[in-house]
Structure formats: structure tokens, C-alpha cells
Amino acid sequence: MDVVIRNANLADGQQGVDVAIEQGRIVAVGPRLAVQTGREIDADGDLLSAPFVDAHFHMDATLSYGLPRVNASGTLLEGIALWGELKPHLTQQALIERALQYCDWAVARGLLAIRSHVDICDDRLLAVEALLEVKRRVAPYLDLQLVAFPQDGVLRAPNALINLKRAIGMGVDVVGGIPHFERTMADGAESVRILCEYAADQGLMVDMHCDESDDPMSRHIETLAYQSNRLGLHGRVTGSHLTSMHSMDNYYVSKLLPLMREAGVNAIANPLINITLQGRHDTYPKRRGMTRVPEMLAAGIPVAFGHDCVMDPWYSLGSADMLEVAQMGLHVAQMTGQEAMRDCFRAVTSTPAAILGLQGYGVAPGCHADLVLLDAADPVEAIRLRAARRMVMRRGKIIAESPRAHARLSLPDRPDSVNFRLNR
Ligand SMILES: [Zn+2]
């Protein structure tokens, strides 16, 4: 046995269990394991989880905030225009450096798998080459899955479909799309058909930016579910954002959700970005814009939360902290019940792991020893505190450590300073 982690709580509610690790894999999980090892780690009743997974990100744009200027209106459309201004000035070296820096942040936060969209509308495919290089370089410690994303519309932008297929040929994993940004509703539906047929033909997964709009008539998710069902793509198709669903008619949604469930379509909400970008044309009341998360979960549709953006043309904040994402999702969706809060933790761990198709993910015998030890007793406390990552492990090796959150108070009405752990 290489390592045993003693006295951990697990996200499924088990308490005080030991986890034994050998050659990068978990080999046993249970109370007071009688195993000999040279190395023991005391979890001290803290939460030991499989790592965080971000199912929706843009690593080609990350950490470019302010280049060449900031988004003045704060809208999605100005963000897309701003990204268009930046694209001709991108260099591969700068892009790789920013992406690698972001991956360092991710590792420190226990985020060890990311699905990133990469814009393929630039004929040079410079961002594709750069992120494929980043994927190779981070592979020992982070799973980076890439989506060929036609930011300017696969039908609207010249060469976009050709470029998308070139990107897939170069090693990009997933077929992307953006039907609501095509010129017409009809073109949007046509783009969904073309891209799903291509994915079915190639045996690939699909993840489209779908209905990222406050327009309740933006119903491309219906077409995405239809094509997924028709082509037998169950479980392999994901609708990202789905913000128009926030504004849709309730009766229409009562028909839509069973269609999504039947077609095996996954959903990804991006709480930080949706609450920031949507509703910008509203006065008051001002819509929140995030899709109907608890309703989809109740209908049996897997829902993950993505980070989407960190310091880029669309969003000026963010820190690779999926607990911040979960906390925002919890608040915006009013998911305050005990089980709903645990759903929010699953939305940044096991659910996106399943959407990405990660192999060997989990805290069970046979799984990779990829783990994060949080300075919290359970998933709800982890979200509440945005708990420190005491330890991040990849294939049985510790790759990041952070101290527990402590405070020392020196108060005028008390003779001695006070030391305490912030989570107890
Ligand atoms: Zn996105």
C-alpha cells in the first residue's frame, strides 16, 4: 500500500472512512482499514471528494481581461464583438501562457478536469493549436477536453464548418455550436441538424451554446433534443446555458423537459455568467436569466454548473473556484433545501464528470486516486465556506496543499488574542 487517508467523510454521507491507495488507484474504502503503509494522511473528519470538474469553460479567452479594452455595456453581444477585436492580435505563445497559468489556479483549487470550448472561426486555428499543446502539457495533472466552437455561427461565419472539421481532425474532442447566433431561427435549426449528423457520423459528443438569450422564443433546445433522439445520441449531447428557458412559457416547458429527458440531453448552467450577462435589456423586474435547474433535475435531466469565464471579454472576475460557482448556482436557483444544496455540490463534481465521460472518477475501489481534501465536514459546509483545499491528489501523488482557514483575533475588550478554525 502506498498511502492511506484515515478518518475522512465522503460526499455521499459516509463518515470516518479510510481510503487506501496503491499505484495511483484507490484499492479499498471502509472504516478502520487494517493495512500496512509507509504513509498515512489524517483527514481529521474532513470531506474527501473526487476532484472538481468544470463542464463549460473558455480557455482561449481566459485571463485576457482588458485586452484590448473592457466590455462597457456588460452584454453578451459586446463581449463577442470585443473577442472579435482581440482575435487578430492573439499570439500562440501568449495564449499558451495564460491557459497554463489558469491550469495552475485550477489545480490549486482541486479542479482537475475541464471541458473548454475553443473558437474555430479564425482560419489560422491558432487557438486550437495552442490549446492542443496545453492539453498535452497538463495531461499528467489535469484532463482538458476541447470543444470545436464556432463562436460566430457555423453557417453565419465563412469557413466555420470547414474549420470545425479541421479542428476535429487535429484532435479536438467534441462538436460545438451556437444556433441562437445564426442569422435566423431556421438557420439555427439547420446548424443543429448539420452538427448533430456530423457528430453521429464521427462517433463524437456534442456540446452547444444553446439559447443563451432572454428571448423566450429561442427554442433551439427543442431541435437539439429532437436531433439527439432521431440520431440515437442519447447521453452524448449537451445543451449549455439554455437561458431562454428562464423566460419561456410554463406550459411550453412542461412539454420540453420530457423531450429532453427522452433524448438523453444533458444541461449545463453557468450561474456566474448567466446572472451577469442576462436581463441586460430589462428595467425592473430584472430577470436572473439562469435556466430552470431544479425543474430539470426533478425531470431526470443531468445538470452541471460551469465556470464559463474567468477574467475575459465577458466576465471580469472568477478564480477557478468551483465552490464559488456552486454557491452562486445555489443562490440564483434558490436551491436552499438540504438535498438541493448537495445537488449543487454534485453539479460541480460527479455530474460534469459523467457529462465529460471521465473514466475512473469517484471515491471507490478501482477509481483513480484523484482526490481533494476540503477544510469542511460535508458538501454543504464546503459550499458555505468555499472551503480551503487542504490537499489535492492526482494518481496518488499530492500536487497541491493549502493551510486550513484560521483566524487570530486581538480584541480590545479581551486580555488574550483568540485563535480559532473558521469552519468550527
Ligand atoms: Zn460559453
PDB file of C-alpha atoms in Angstrom, residues 48-317:
ATOM      1  CA  LEU A  48     -12.636  13.835   0.911  1.00  0.00           C
ATOM      2  CA  SER A  49     -14.104  14.193  -2.563  1.00  0.00           C
ATOM      3  CA  ALA A  50     -13.265  13.286  -6.120  1.00  0.00           C
ATOM      4  CA  PRO A  51     -11.915  16.449  -7.770  1.00  0.00           C
ATOM      5  CA  PHE A  52     -13.970  19.335  -9.077  1.00  0.00           C
ATOM      6  CA  VAL A  53     -14.934  19.216 -12.746  1.00  0.00           C
ATOM      7  CA  ASP A  54     -15.780  22.256 -14.870  1.00  0.00           C
ATOM      8  CA  ALA A  55     -18.014  21.204 -17.771  1.00  0.00           C
ATOM      9  CA  HIS A  56     -18.041  24.588 -19.510  1.00  0.00           C
ATOM     10  CA  PHE A  57     -15.101  26.938 -19.942  1.00  0.00           C
ATOM     11  CA  HIS A  58     -13.314  29.137 -22.497  1.00  0.00           C
ATOM     12  CA  MET A  59      -9.593  28.643 -22.006  1.00  0.00           C
ATOM     13  CA  ASP A  60      -8.642  30.501 -25.208  1.00  0.00           C
ATOM     14  CA  ALA A  61     -10.070  33.732 -23.786  1.00  0.00           C
ATOM     15  CA  THR A  62      -9.224  33.368 -20.107  1.00  0.00           C
ATOM     16  CA  LEU A  63      -7.076  35.964 -18.310  1.00  0.00           C
ATOM     17  CA  SER A  64      -7.347  38.375 -21.272  1.00  0.00           C
ATOM     18  CA  TYR A  65      -9.444  40.895 -19.314  1.00  0.00           C
ATOM     19  CA  GLY A  66      -8.878  44.442 -20.560  1.00  0.00           C
ATOM     20  CA  LEU A  67      -7.379  43.361 -23.908  1.00  0.00           C
ATOM     21  CA  PRO A  68      -7.812  45.449 -25.969  1.00  0.00           C
ATOM     22  CA  ARG A  69     -10.433  47.196 -23.792  1.00  0.00           C
ATOM     23  CA  VAL A  70     -13.117  46.292 -21.247  1.00  0.00           C
ATOM     24  CA  ASN A  71     -16.744  45.422 -22.039  1.00  0.00           C
ATOM     25  CA  ALA A  72     -18.555  48.723 -21.439  1.00  0.00           C
ATOM     26  CA  SER A  73     -22.165  47.544 -21.734  1.00  0.00           C
ATOM     27  CA  GLY A  74     -21.593  44.232 -19.960  1.00  0.00           C
ATOM     28  CA  THR A  75     -23.642  42.389 -22.572  1.00  0.00           C
ATOM     29  CA  LEU A  76     -23.001  39.053 -24.258  1.00  0.00           C
ATOM     30  CA  LEU A  77     -23.056  40.669 -27.697  1.00  0.00           C
ATOM     31  CA  GLU A  78     -20.451  43.325 -26.831  1.00  0.00           C
ATOM     32  CA  GLY A  79     -18.341  40.521 -25.361  1.00  0.00           C
ATOM     33  CA  ILE A  80     -18.492  38.613 -28.663  1.00  0.00           C
ATOM     34  CA  ALA A  81     -17.597  41.812 -30.565  1.00  0.00           C
ATOM     35  CA  LEU A  82     -14.710  42.510 -28.173  1.00  0.00           C
ATOM     36  CA  TRP A  83     -13.393  38.955 -28.596  1.00  0.00           C
ATOM     37  CA  GLY A  84     -13.549  39.568 -32.372  1.00  0.00           C
ATOM     38  CA  GLU A  85     -11.345  42.660 -31.899  1.00  0.00           C
ATOM     39  CA  LEU A  86      -8.848  40.695 -29.819  1.00  0.00           C
ATOM     40  CA  LYS A  87      -8.615  37.579 -32.028  1.00  0.00           C
ATOM     41  CA  PRO A  88      -6.377  39.040 -34.790  1.00  0.00           C
ATOM     42  CA  HIS A  89      -3.849  40.117 -32.142  1.00  0.00           C
ATOM     43  CA  LEU A  90      -3.617  36.786 -30.320  1.00  0.00           C
ATOM     44  CA  THR A  91      -0.298  35.004 -30.348  1.00  0.00           C
ATOM     45  CA  GLN A  92       0.081  31.336 -29.677  1.00  0.00           C
ATOM     46  CA  GLN A  93       2.706  31.924 -27.008  1.00  0.00           C
ATOM     47  CA  ALA A  94       0.587  34.384 -25.014  1.00  0.00           C
ATOM     48  CA  LEU A  95      -2.429  32.128 -25.282  1.00  0.00           C
ATOM     49  CA  ILE A  96      -0.493  29.101 -24.020  1.00  0.00           C
ATOM     50  CA  GLU A  97       0.968  31.100 -21.126  1.00  0.00           C
ATOM     51  CA  ARG A  98      -2.439  32.377 -19.997  1.00  0.00           C
ATOM     52  CA  ALA A  99      -4.004  28.907 -20.274  1.00  0.00           C
ATOM     53  CA  LEU A 100      -1.184  27.288 -18.293  1.00  0.00           C
ATOM     54  CA  GLN A 101      -1.494  29.952 -15.616  1.00  0.00           C
ATOM     55  CA  TYR A 102      -5.215  29.228 -15.375  1.00  0.00           C
ATOM     56  CA  CYS A 103      -4.496  25.485 -15.077  1.00  0.00           C
ATOM     57  CA  ASP A 104      -2.196  26.257 -12.126  1.00  0.00           C
ATOM     58  CA  TRP A 105      -5.061  28.124 -10.447  1.00  0.00           C
ATOM     59  CA  ALA A 106      -7.348  25.172 -11.204  1.00  0.00           C
ATOM     60  CA  VAL A 107      -5.001  22.613  -9.645  1.00  0.00           C
ATOM     61  CA  ALA A 108      -4.637  24.722  -6.506  1.00  0.00           C
ATOM     62  CA  ARG A 109      -8.450  24.673  -6.193  1.00  0.00           C
ATOM     63  CA  GLY A 110      -8.772  20.924  -6.752  1.00  0.00           C
ATOM     64  CA  LEU A 111     -10.235  21.415 -10.247  1.00  0.00           C
ATOM     65  CA  LEU A 112      -8.677  18.582 -12.257  1.00  0.00           C
ATOM     66  CA  ALA A 113     -10.944  18.224 -15.302  1.00  0.00           C
ATOM     67  CA  ILE A 114     -12.138  20.998 -17.619  1.00  0.00           C
ATOM     68  CA  ARG A 115     -14.191  20.960 -20.820  1.00  0.00           C
ATOM     69  CA  SER A 116     -13.125  24.058 -22.727  1.00  0.00           C
ATOM     70  CA  HIS A 117     -14.675  25.429 -25.868  1.00  0.00           C
ATOM     71  CA  VAL A 118     -12.130  26.701 -28.399  1.00  0.00           C
ATOM     72  CA  ASP A 119     -13.118  29.198 -31.085  1.00  0.00           C
ATOM     73  CA  ILE A 120     -12.532  27.741 -34.579  1.00  0.00           C
ATOM     74  CA  CYS A 121     -13.710  30.761 -36.621  1.00  0.00           C
ATOM     75  CA  ASP A 122     -10.161  32.090 -37.125  1.00  0.00           C
ATOM     76  CA  ASP A 123      -8.843  30.373 -40.287  1.00  0.00           C
ATOM     77  CA  ARG A 124      -5.375  30.097 -38.709  1.00  0.00           C
ATOM     78  CA  LEU A 125      -6.805  27.830 -35.973  1.00  0.00           C
ATOM     79  CA  LEU A 126      -4.159  29.360 -33.761  1.00  0.00           C
ATOM     80  CA  ALA A 127      -6.202  28.881 -30.590  1.00  0.00           C
ATOM     81  CA  VAL A 128      -6.836  25.229 -31.476  1.00  0.00           C
ATOM     82  CA  GLU A 129      -3.121  24.558 -31.907  1.00  0.00           C
ATOM     83  CA  ALA A 130      -2.357  26.391 -28.673  1.00  0.00           C
ATOM     84  CA  LEU A 131      -4.938  24.550 -26.569  1.00  0.00           C
ATOM     85  CA  LEU A 132      -3.965  21.156 -28.024  1.00  0.00           C
ATOM     86  CA  GLU A 133      -0.426  21.966 -26.871  1.00  0.00           C
ATOM     87  CA  VAL A 134      -1.754  22.965 -23.437  1.00  0.00           C
ATOM     88  CA  LYS A 135      -3.780  19.740 -23.279  1.00  0.00           C
ATOM     89  CA  ARG A 136      -0.608  17.706 -23.877  1.00  0.00           C
ATOM     90  CA  ARG A 137       1.368  19.655 -21.319  1.00  0.00           C
ATOM     91  CA  VAL A 138      -1.168  19.491 -18.492  1.00  0.00           C
ATOM     92  CA  ALA A 139      -2.227  15.860 -19.128  1.00  0.00           C
ATOM     93  CA  PRO A 140      -0.200  14.470 -16.190  1.00  0.00           C
ATOM     94  CA  TYR A 141      -2.249  16.536 -13.751  1.00  0.00           C
ATOM     95  CA  LEU A 142      -5.414  17.838 -15.456  1.00  0.00           C
ATOM     96  CA  ASP A 143      -7.857  16.385 -18.003  1.00  0.00           C
ATOM     97  CA  LEU A 144      -8.566  19.038 -20.636  1.00  0.00           C
ATOM     98  CA  GLN A 145     -11.355  18.187 -23.074  1.00  0.00           C
ATOM     99  CA  LEU A 146     -11.805  20.512 -26.057  1.00  0.00           C
ATOM    100  CA  VAL A 147     -14.958  21.513 -27.940  1.00  0.00           C
ATOM    101  CA  ALA A 148     -14.749  22.885 -31.505  1.00  0.00           C
ATOM    102  CA  PHE A 149     -16.782  26.050 -31.033  1.00  0.00           C
ATOM    103  CA  PRO A 150     -17.937  28.201 -33.980  1.00  0.00           C
ATOM    104  CA  GLN A 151     -18.271  31.430 -31.957  1.00  0.00           C
ATOM    105  CA  ASP A 152     -19.530  33.489 -34.927  1.00  0.00           C
ATOM    106  CA  GLY A 153     -22.006  30.826 -36.141  1.00  0.00           C
ATOM    107  CA  VAL A 154     -21.244  27.705 -38.142  1.00  0.00           C
ATOM    108  CA  LEU A 155     -23.450  28.952 -41.015  1.00  0.00           C
ATOM    109  CA  ARG A 156     -23.030  32.694 -40.417  1.00  0.00           C
ATOM    110  CA  ALA A 157     -19.213  32.787 -40.434  1.00  0.00           C
ATOM    111  CA  PRO A 158     -17.301  31.939 -43.620  1.00  0.00           C
ATOM    112  CA  ASN A 159     -15.340  28.649 -43.477  1.00  0.00           C
ATOM    113  CA  ALA A 160     -16.651  27.805 -39.999  1.00  0.00           C
ATOM    114  CA  LEU A 161     -17.869  24.288 -40.834  1.00  0.00           C
ATOM    115  CA  ILE A 162     -14.641  23.522 -42.704  1.00  0.00           C
ATOM    116  CA  ASN A 163     -12.597  24.862 -39.800  1.00  0.00           C
ATOM    117  CA  LEU A 164     -14.660  22.883 -37.286  1.00  0.00           C
ATOM    118  CA  LYS A 165     -13.913  19.657 -39.157  1.00  0.00           C
ATOM    119  CA  ARG A 166     -10.234  20.596 -39.438  1.00  0.00           C
ATOM    120  CA  ALA A 167     -10.138  21.133 -35.655  1.00  0.00           C
ATOM    121  CA  ILE A 168     -11.720  17.726 -35.026  1.00  0.00           C
ATOM    122  CA  GLY A 169      -9.140  16.208 -37.387  1.00  0.00           C
ATOM    123  CA  MET A 170      -6.370  17.843 -35.342  1.00  0.00           C
ATOM    124  CA  GLY A 171      -7.605  16.172 -32.142  1.00  0.00           C
ATOM    125  CA  VAL A 172     -10.374  18.349 -30.710  1.00  0.00           C
ATOM    126  CA  ASP A 173     -12.812  16.052 -28.885  1.00  0.00           C
ATOM    127  CA  VAL A 174     -16.353  17.450 -29.041  1.00  0.00           C
ATOM    128  CA  VAL A 175     -18.597  19.147 -31.653  1.00  0.00           C
ATOM    129  CA  GLY A 176     -19.816  22.621 -30.614  1.00  0.00           C
ATOM    130  CA  GLY A 177     -22.376  25.056 -31.989  1.00  0.00           C
ATOM    131  CA  ILE A 178     -24.261  28.297 -31.315  1.00  0.00           C
ATOM    132  CA  PRO A 179     -27.687  28.098 -33.012  1.00  0.00           C
ATOM    133  CA  HIS A 180     -29.118  31.282 -31.417  1.00  0.00           C
ATOM    134  CA  PHE A 181     -26.319  33.342 -33.017  1.00  0.00           C
ATOM    135  CA  GLU A 182     -27.072  32.185 -36.578  1.00  0.00           C
ATOM    136  CA  ARG A 183     -28.901  34.729 -38.759  1.00  0.00           C
ATOM    137  CA  THR A 184     -32.389  33.229 -38.399  1.00  0.00           C
ATOM    138  CA  MET A 185     -34.273  30.677 -36.309  1.00  0.00           C
ATOM    139  CA  ALA A 186     -34.340  28.467 -39.438  1.00  0.00           C
ATOM    140  CA  ASP A 187     -30.557  28.706 -39.842  1.00  0.00           C
ATOM    141  CA  GLY A 188     -30.171  27.909 -36.141  1.00  0.00           C
ATOM    142  CA  ALA A 189     -32.225  24.732 -36.555  1.00  0.00           C
ATOM    143  CA  GLU A 190     -30.275  23.832 -39.691  1.00  0.00           C
ATOM    144  CA  SER A 191     -26.965  24.283 -37.817  1.00  0.00           C
ATOM    145  CA  VAL A 192     -28.155  21.881 -35.104  1.00  0.00           C
ATOM    146  CA  ARG A 193     -29.077  19.279 -37.750  1.00  0.00           C
ATOM    147  CA  ILE A 194     -25.757  19.574 -39.603  1.00  0.00           C
ATOM    148  CA  LEU A 195     -23.629  19.430 -36.464  1.00  0.00           C
ATOM    149  CA  CYS A 196     -25.525  16.532 -34.837  1.00  0.00           C
ATOM    150  CA  GLU A 197     -25.365  14.492 -38.063  1.00  0.00           C
ATOM    151  CA  TYR A 198     -21.624  15.154 -38.269  1.00  0.00           C
ATOM    152  CA  ALA A 199     -21.151  14.101 -34.625  1.00  0.00           C
ATOM    153  CA  ALA A 200     -23.216  10.931 -35.139  1.00  0.00           C
ATOM    154  CA  ASP A 201     -21.180  10.088 -38.233  1.00  0.00           C
ATOM    155  CA  GLN A 202     -17.892  10.625 -36.379  1.00  0.00           C
ATOM    156  CA  GLY A 203     -18.972   8.990 -33.104  1.00  0.00           C
ATOM    157  CA  LEU A 204     -18.405  12.230 -31.160  1.00  0.00           C
ATOM    158  CA  MET A 205     -20.116  14.063 -28.320  1.00  0.00           C
ATOM    159  CA  VAL A 206     -21.971  17.361 -28.885  1.00  0.00           C
ATOM    160  CA  ASP A 207     -21.993  20.416 -26.618  1.00  0.00           C
ATOM    161  CA  MET A 208     -23.660  23.524 -27.989  1.00  0.00           C
ATOM    162  CA  HIS A 209     -24.064  27.015 -26.628  1.00  0.00           C
ATOM    163  CA  CYS A 210     -27.838  26.847 -26.896  1.00  0.00           C
ATOM    164  CA  ASP A 211     -30.378  29.623 -26.404  1.00  0.00           C
ATOM    165  CA  GLU A 212     -28.042  31.938 -24.487  1.00  0.00           C
ATOM    166  CA  SER A 213     -30.685  34.627 -24.772  1.00  0.00           C
ATOM    167  CA  ASP A 214     -33.537  36.233 -22.851  1.00  0.00           C
ATOM    168  CA  ASP A 215     -35.811  35.627 -25.858  1.00  0.00           C
ATOM    169  CA  PRO A 216     -38.458  33.089 -24.784  1.00  0.00           C
ATOM    170  CA  MET A 217     -38.932  32.147 -28.448  1.00  0.00           C
ATOM    171  CA  SER A 218     -35.336  30.925 -28.715  1.00  0.00           C
ATOM    172  CA  ARG A 219     -36.199  27.204 -28.731  1.00  0.00           C
ATOM    173  CA  HIS A 220     -33.178  25.525 -30.272  1.00  0.00           C
ATOM    174  CA  ILE A 221     -33.035  23.162 -27.286  1.00  0.00           C
ATOM    175  CA  GLU A 222     -36.184  21.555 -28.697  1.00  0.00           C
ATOM    176  CA  THR A 223     -34.371  20.928 -32.006  1.00  0.00           C
ATOM    177  CA  LEU A 224     -31.256  19.702 -30.179  1.00  0.00           C
ATOM    178  CA  ALA A 225     -33.369  17.160 -28.251  1.00  0.00           C
ATOM    179  CA  TYR A 226     -35.159  16.139 -31.456  1.00  0.00           C
ATOM    180  CA  GLN A 227     -31.906  15.533 -33.347  1.00  0.00           C
ATOM    181  CA  SER A 228     -30.337  13.718 -30.383  1.00  0.00           C
ATOM    182  CA  ASN A 229     -33.324  11.379 -30.258  1.00  0.00           C
ATOM    183  CA  ARG A 230     -33.515  10.889 -34.041  1.00  0.00           C
ATOM    184  CA  LEU A 231     -29.800  10.099 -34.358  1.00  0.00           C
ATOM    185  CA  GLY A 232     -29.555   7.918 -31.237  1.00  0.00           C
ATOM    186  CA  LEU A 233     -27.102  10.269 -29.494  1.00  0.00           C
ATOM    187  CA  HIS A 234     -28.576   9.656 -26.029  1.00  0.00           C
ATOM    188  CA  GLY A 235     -26.247  10.755 -23.224  1.00  0.00           C
ATOM    189  CA  ARG A 236     -23.742  12.280 -25.645  1.00  0.00           C
ATOM    190  CA  VAL A 237     -25.462  15.639 -26.282  1.00  0.00           C
ATOM    191  CA  THR A 238     -25.333  18.669 -24.011  1.00  0.00           C
ATOM    192  CA  GLY A 239     -27.135  22.000 -24.134  1.00  0.00           C
ATOM    193  CA  SER A 240     -25.048  24.728 -22.490  1.00  0.00           C
ATOM    194  CA  HIS A 241     -26.596  27.874 -20.973  1.00  0.00           C
ATOM    195  CA  LEU A 242     -30.267  27.345 -22.003  1.00  0.00           C
ATOM    196  CA  THR A 243     -31.023  30.774 -20.517  1.00  0.00           C
ATOM    197  CA  SER A 244     -34.073  31.398 -22.734  1.00  0.00           C
ATOM    198  CA  MET A 245     -35.791  28.656 -20.706  1.00  0.00           C
ATOM    199  CA  HIS A 246     -35.840  31.151 -17.805  1.00  0.00           C
ATOM    200  CA  SER A 247     -38.250  33.323 -19.831  1.00  0.00           C
ATOM    201  CA  MET A 248     -40.245  30.600 -21.604  1.00  0.00           C
ATOM    202  CA  ASP A 249     -43.924  29.959 -21.130  1.00  0.00           C
ATOM    203  CA  ASN A 250     -44.522  27.394 -18.361  1.00  0.00           C
ATOM    204  CA  TYR A 251     -46.825  25.270 -20.476  1.00  0.00           C
ATOM    205  CA  TYR A 252     -44.231  25.014 -23.239  1.00  0.00           C
ATOM    206  CA  VAL A 253     -41.550  23.988 -20.705  1.00  0.00           C
ATOM    207  CA  SER A 254     -43.859  21.263 -19.357  1.00  0.00           C
ATOM    208  CA  LYS A 255     -43.675  19.677 -22.815  1.00  0.00           C
ATOM    209  CA  LEU A 256     -39.987  20.454 -23.409  1.00  0.00           C
ATOM    210  CA  LEU A 257     -38.464  18.810 -20.313  1.00  0.00           C
ATOM    211  CA  PRO A 258     -39.831  15.305 -21.046  1.00  0.00           C
ATOM    212  CA  LEU A 259     -38.492  15.623 -24.608  1.00  0.00           C
ATOM    213  CA  MET A 260     -35.023  16.445 -23.240  1.00  0.00           C
ATOM    214  CA  ARG A 261     -35.230  13.521 -20.829  1.00  0.00           C
ATOM    215  CA  GLU A 262     -36.349  11.140 -23.595  1.00  0.00           C
ATOM    216  CA  ALA A 263     -33.451  12.272 -25.814  1.00  0.00           C
ATOM    217  CA  GLY A 264     -30.871  11.877 -23.013  1.00  0.00           C
ATOM    218  CA  VAL A 265     -29.769  15.510 -23.312  1.00  0.00           C
ATOM    219  CA  ASN A 266     -27.578  16.955 -20.534  1.00  0.00           C
ATOM    220  CA  ALA A 267     -27.778  20.574 -19.395  1.00  0.00           C
ATOM    221  CA  ILE A 268     -25.093  22.967 -18.202  1.00  0.00           C
ATOM    222  CA  ALA A 269     -25.930  26.219 -16.441  1.00  0.00           C
ATOM    223  CA  ASN A 270     -23.236  28.850 -15.918  1.00  0.00           C
ATOM    224  CA  PRO A 271     -24.514  30.722 -12.853  1.00  0.00           C
ATOM    225  CA  LEU A 272     -21.848  33.457 -12.539  1.00  0.00           C
ATOM    226  CA  ILE A 273     -22.107  34.389 -16.197  1.00  0.00           C
ATOM    227  CA  ASN A 274     -25.860  33.938 -16.632  1.00  0.00           C
ATOM    228  CA  ILE A 275     -26.702  36.191 -13.660  1.00  0.00           C
ATOM    229  CA  THR A 276     -24.232  38.775 -15.011  1.00  0.00           C
ATOM    230  CA  LEU A 277     -24.999  38.808 -18.754  1.00  0.00           C
ATOM    231  CA  GLN A 278     -28.712  38.050 -18.941  1.00  0.00           C
ATOM    232  CA  GLY A 279     -31.507  40.515 -18.247  1.00  0.00           C
ATOM    233  CA  ARG A 280     -29.383  43.429 -19.504  1.00  0.00           C
ATOM    234  CA  HIS A 281     -32.234  44.762 -21.646  1.00  0.00           C
ATOM    235  CA  ASP A 282     -34.640  44.653 -18.686  1.00  0.00           C
ATOM    236  CA  THR A 283     -35.502  47.527 -16.403  1.00  0.00           C
ATOM    237  CA  TYR A 284     -37.350  46.167 -13.341  1.00  0.00           C
ATOM    238  CA  PRO A 285     -38.251  43.493 -12.536  1.00  0.00           C
ATOM    239  CA  LYS A 286     -34.909  42.274 -13.915  1.00  0.00           C
ATOM    240  CA  ARG A 287     -34.685  38.613 -14.943  1.00  0.00           C
ATOM    241  CA  ARG A 288     -31.989  36.373 -13.429  1.00  0.00           C
ATOM    242  CA  GLY A 289     -31.544  34.504 -16.709  1.00  0.00           C
ATOM    243  CA  MET A 290     -30.271  31.197 -15.331  1.00  0.00           C
ATOM    244  CA  THR A 291     -32.030  28.133 -16.719  1.00  0.00           C
ATOM    245  CA  ARG A 292     -34.528  26.036 -14.718  1.00  0.00           C
ATOM    246  CA  VAL A 293     -32.106  23.904 -12.732  1.00  0.00           C
ATOM    247  CA  PRO A 294     -34.298  22.288 -10.018  1.00  0.00           C
ATOM    248  CA  GLU A 295     -37.085  21.636 -12.521  1.00  0.00           C
ATOM    249  CA  MET A 296     -34.716  19.853 -14.894  1.00  0.00           C
ATOM    250  CA  LEU A 297     -33.225  17.799 -12.047  1.00  0.00           C
ATOM    251  CA  ALA A 298     -36.746  16.807 -10.988  1.00  0.00           C
ATOM    252  CA  ALA A 299     -37.418  15.732 -14.591  1.00  0.00           C
ATOM    253  CA  GLY A 300     -34.357  13.435 -14.508  1.00  0.00           C
ATOM    254  CA  ILE A 301     -32.115  15.633 -16.687  1.00  0.00           C
ATOM    255  CA  PRO A 302     -28.468  15.789 -15.513  1.00  0.00           C
ATOM    256  CA  VAL A 303     -27.490  19.411 -14.776  1.00  0.00           C
ATOM    257  CA  ALA A 304     -23.924  20.617 -14.211  1.00  0.00           C
ATOM    258  CA  PHE A 305     -22.689  24.090 -13.272  1.00  0.00           C
ATOM    259  CA  GLY A 306     -19.852  25.556 -15.356  1.00  0.00           C
ATOM    260  CA  HIS A 307     -17.499  28.459 -14.648  1.00  0.00           C
ATOM    261  CA  ASP A 308     -17.621  29.579 -18.323  1.00  0.00           C
ATOM    262  CA  CYS A 309     -15.403  32.659 -17.999  1.00  0.00           C
ATOM    263  CA  VAL A 310     -12.594  33.987 -15.806  1.00  0.00           C
ATOM    264  CA  MET A 311     -11.263  37.495 -16.473  1.00  0.00           C
ATOM    265  CA  ASP A 312     -12.128  37.694 -20.176  1.00  0.00           C
ATOM    266  CA  PRO A 313     -14.280  39.848 -22.532  1.00  0.00           C
ATOM    267  CA  TRP A 314     -17.474  38.579 -20.863  1.00  0.00           C
ATOM    268  CA  TYR A 315     -16.577  38.459 -17.164  1.00  0.00           C
ATOM    269  CA  SER A 316     -14.118  40.454 -15.091  1.00  0.00           C
ATOM    270  CA  LEU A 317     -13.920  38.172 -12.040  1.00  0.00           C
TER     271      LEU A 317
END
